[in-house]
Coordinates of N, CA and C in Angstrom, one line a residue:
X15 N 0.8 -1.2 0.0 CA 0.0 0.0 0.0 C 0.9 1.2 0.0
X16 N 0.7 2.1 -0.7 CA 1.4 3.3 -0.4 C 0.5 4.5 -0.1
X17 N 1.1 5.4 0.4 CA 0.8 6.5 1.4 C 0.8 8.0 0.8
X18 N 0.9 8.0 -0.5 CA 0.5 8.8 -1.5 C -0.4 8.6 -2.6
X19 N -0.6 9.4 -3.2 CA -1.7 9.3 -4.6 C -1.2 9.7 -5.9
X20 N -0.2 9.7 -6.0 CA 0.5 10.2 -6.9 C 0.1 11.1 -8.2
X21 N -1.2 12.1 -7.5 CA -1.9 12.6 -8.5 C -3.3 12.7 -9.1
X22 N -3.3 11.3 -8.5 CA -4.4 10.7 -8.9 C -6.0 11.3 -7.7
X23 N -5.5 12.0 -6.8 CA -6.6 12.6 -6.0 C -7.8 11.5 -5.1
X24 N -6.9 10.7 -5.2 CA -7.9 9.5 -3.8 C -7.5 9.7 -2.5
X25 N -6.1 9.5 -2.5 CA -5.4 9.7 -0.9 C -6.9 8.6 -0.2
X26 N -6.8 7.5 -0.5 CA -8.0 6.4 0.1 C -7.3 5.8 0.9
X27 N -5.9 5.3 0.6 CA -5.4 4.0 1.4 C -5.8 2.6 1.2
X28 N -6.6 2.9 -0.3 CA -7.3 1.2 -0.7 C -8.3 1.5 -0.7
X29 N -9.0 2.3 -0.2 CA -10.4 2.5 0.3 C -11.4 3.2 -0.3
X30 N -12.6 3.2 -0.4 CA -13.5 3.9 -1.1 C -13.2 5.3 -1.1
X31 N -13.1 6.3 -1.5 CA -12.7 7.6 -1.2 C -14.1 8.4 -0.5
X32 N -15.3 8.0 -1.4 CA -16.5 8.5 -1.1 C -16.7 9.9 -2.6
X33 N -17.5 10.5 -2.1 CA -17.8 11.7 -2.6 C -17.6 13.0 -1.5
X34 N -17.1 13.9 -1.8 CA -17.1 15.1 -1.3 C -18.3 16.0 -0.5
X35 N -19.5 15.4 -1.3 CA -20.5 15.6 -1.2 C -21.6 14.8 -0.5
X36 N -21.2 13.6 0.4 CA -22.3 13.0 0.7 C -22.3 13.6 2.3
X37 N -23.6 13.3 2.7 CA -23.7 13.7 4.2 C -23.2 12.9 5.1
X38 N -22.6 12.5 5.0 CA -21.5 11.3 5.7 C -20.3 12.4 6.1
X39 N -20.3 13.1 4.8 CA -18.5 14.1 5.0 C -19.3 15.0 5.2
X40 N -20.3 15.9 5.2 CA -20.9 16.7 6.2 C -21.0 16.6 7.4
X41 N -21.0 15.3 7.7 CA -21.7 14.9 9.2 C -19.9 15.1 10.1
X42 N -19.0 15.1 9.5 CA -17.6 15.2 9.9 C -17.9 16.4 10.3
X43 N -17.5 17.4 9.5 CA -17.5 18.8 10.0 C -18.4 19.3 10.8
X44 N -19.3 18.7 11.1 CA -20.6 19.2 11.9 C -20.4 19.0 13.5
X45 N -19.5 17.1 13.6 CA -19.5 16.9 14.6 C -18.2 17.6 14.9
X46 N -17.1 17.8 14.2 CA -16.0 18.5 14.1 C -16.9 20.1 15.4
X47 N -16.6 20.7 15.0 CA -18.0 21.9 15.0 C -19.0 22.1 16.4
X48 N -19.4 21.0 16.7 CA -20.0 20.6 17.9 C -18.3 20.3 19.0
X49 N -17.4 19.5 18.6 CA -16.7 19.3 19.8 C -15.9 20.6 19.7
X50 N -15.6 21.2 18.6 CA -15.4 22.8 19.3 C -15.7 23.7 20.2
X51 N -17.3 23.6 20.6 CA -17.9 24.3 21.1 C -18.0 23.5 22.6
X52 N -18.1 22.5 21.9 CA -18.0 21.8 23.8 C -16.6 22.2 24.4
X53 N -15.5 22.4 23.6 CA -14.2 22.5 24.2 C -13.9 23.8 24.8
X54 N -14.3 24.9 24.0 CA -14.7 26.3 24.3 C -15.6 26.6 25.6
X55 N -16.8 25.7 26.0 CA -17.5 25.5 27.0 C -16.3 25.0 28.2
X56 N -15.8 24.4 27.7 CA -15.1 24.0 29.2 C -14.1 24.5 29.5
X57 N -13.5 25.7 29.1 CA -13.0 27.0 29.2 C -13.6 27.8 30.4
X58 N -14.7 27.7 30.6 CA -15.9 28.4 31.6 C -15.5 28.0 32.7
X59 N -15.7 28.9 33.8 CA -15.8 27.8 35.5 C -17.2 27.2 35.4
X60 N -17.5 26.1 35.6 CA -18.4 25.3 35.4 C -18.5 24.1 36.7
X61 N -19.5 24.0 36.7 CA -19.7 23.3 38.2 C -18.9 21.5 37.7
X62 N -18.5 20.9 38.6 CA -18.4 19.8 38.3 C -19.1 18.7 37.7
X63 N -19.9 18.8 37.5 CA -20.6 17.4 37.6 C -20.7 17.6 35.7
X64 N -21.4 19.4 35.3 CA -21.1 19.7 34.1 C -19.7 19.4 33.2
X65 N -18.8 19.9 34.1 CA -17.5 19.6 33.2 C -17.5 18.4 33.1
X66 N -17.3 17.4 33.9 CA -17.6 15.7 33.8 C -18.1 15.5 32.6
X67 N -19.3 16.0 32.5 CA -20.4 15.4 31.5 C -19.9 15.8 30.1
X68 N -19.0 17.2 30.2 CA -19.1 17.7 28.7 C -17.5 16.8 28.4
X69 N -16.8 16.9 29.0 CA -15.2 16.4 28.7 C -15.8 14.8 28.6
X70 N -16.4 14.1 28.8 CA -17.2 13.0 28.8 C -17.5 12.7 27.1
X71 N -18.9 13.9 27.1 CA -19.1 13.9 25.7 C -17.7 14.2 24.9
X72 N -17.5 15.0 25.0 CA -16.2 15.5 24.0 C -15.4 14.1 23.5
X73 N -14.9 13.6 24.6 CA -14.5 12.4 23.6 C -15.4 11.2 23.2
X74 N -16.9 11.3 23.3 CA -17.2 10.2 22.7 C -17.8 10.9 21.5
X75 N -17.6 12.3 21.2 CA -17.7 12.9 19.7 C -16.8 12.4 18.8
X76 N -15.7 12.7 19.5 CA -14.2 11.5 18.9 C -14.7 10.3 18.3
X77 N -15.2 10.0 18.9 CA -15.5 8.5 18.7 C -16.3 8.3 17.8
X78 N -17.5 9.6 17.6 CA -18.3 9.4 16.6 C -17.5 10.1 15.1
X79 N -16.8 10.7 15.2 CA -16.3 11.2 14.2 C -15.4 9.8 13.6
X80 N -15.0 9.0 14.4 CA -13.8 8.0 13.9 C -15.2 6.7 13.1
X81 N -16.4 7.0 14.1 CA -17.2 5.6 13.3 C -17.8 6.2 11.7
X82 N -17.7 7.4 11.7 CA -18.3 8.1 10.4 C -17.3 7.7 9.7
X83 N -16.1 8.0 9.7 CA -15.3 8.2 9.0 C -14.6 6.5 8.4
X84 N -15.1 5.5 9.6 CA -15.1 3.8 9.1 C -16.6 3.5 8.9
X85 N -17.4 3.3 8.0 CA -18.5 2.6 7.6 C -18.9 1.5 7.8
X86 N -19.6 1.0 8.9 CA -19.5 -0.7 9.5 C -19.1 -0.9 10.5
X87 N -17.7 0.1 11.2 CA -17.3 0.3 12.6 C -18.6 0.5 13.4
X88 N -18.7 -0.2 14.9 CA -19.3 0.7 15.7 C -18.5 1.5 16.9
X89 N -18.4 2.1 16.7 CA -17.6 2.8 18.2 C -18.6 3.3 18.9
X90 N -19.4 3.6 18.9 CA -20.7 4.3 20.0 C -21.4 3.1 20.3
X91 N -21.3 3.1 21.9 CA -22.5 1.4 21.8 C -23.7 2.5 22.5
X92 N -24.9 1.8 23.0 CA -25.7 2.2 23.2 C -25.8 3.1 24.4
X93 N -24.6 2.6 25.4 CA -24.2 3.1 26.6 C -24.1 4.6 26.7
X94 N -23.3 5.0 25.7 CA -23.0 6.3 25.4 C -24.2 7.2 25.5
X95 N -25.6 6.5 24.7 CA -26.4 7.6 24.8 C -27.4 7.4 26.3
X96 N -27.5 6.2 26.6 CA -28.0 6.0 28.3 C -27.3 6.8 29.1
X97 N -26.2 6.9 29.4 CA -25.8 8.3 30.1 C -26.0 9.3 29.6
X98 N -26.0 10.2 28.7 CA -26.6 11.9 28.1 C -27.6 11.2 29.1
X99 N -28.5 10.4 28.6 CA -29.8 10.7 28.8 C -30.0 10.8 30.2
X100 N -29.0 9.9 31.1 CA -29.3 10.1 32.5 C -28.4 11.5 33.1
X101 N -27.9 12.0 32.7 CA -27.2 13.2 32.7 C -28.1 14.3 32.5
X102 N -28.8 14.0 31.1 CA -30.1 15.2 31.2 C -31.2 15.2 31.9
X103 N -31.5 14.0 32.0 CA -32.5 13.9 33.2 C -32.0 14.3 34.8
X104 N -31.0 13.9 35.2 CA -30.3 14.8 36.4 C -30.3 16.6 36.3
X105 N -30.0 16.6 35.5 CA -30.1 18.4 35.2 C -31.2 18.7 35.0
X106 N -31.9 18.3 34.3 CA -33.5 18.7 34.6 C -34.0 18.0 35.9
X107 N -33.9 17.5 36.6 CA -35.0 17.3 37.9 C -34.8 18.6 38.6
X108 N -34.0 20.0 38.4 CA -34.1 20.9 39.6 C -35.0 21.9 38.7
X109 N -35.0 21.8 38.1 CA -35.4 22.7 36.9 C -37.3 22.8 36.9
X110 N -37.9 24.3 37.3 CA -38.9 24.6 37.5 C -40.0 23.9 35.9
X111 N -41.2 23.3 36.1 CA -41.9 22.8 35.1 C -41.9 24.3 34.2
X112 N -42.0 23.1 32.6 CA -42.0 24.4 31.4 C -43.5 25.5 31.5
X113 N -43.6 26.1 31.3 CA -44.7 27.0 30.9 C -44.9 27.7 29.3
X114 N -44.3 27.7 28.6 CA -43.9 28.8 27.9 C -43.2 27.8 26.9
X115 N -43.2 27.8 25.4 CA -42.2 27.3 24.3 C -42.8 28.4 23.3
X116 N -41.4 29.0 23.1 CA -41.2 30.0 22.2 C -40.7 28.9 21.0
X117 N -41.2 29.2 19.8 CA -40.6 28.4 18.5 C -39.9 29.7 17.8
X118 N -38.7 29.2 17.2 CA -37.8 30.4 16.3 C -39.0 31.1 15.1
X119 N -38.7 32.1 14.9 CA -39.6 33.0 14.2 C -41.0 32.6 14.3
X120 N -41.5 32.3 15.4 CA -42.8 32.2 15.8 C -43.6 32.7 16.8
X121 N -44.7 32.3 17.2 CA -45.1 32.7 18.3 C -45.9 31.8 19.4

């Protein structure tokens, strides 16, 4: 295998290159994009349990960015999203019932 393309514009390594254009290589930059902003978040003084949770997420964005990028891999098991979810439900139990949902450009 070699480790160049000699022009030829695959740089695949054997591998399907894809299209430039499918949502698969959007879905890179997006989650790209998201773990920026979680990283910039934990920049903040932030209570414990939050920073846990986000440096938590942050690397299993990693993770999702590496299963995108193998087709067939799983790197995210189900686990991953049972905690968010018990994580959000912790953060919301202090949190006053909703009243009110504003929709963007709506009313």
């Amino acid at each position: 295998m070699e480790i160049i393309d000699k022009g030829e514009g695959h740089g695949s390594f054997g591998q399907d290159p894809g299209h430039q254009d499918e949502l698969r290589v959007e879905a890179y930059g997006t989650v790209d994009e998201l773990n920026s902003v979680v990283g910039f978040l934990l920049m903040a003084d932030l209570a414990d349990t939050i920073r846990a949770c986000l440096v938590r997420i942050q690397h299993e964005l990693f993770d999702l960015g590496g299963e995108l990028c193998m087709p067939g891999t799983t790197l995210i098991p189900a686990t991953y999203v049972d905690a968010l979810e018990r994580d959000l439900d912790s953060f919301n139990e202090d949190l006053p019932p909703l009243k009110e949902f504003i929709l963007p450009g709506g009313s």
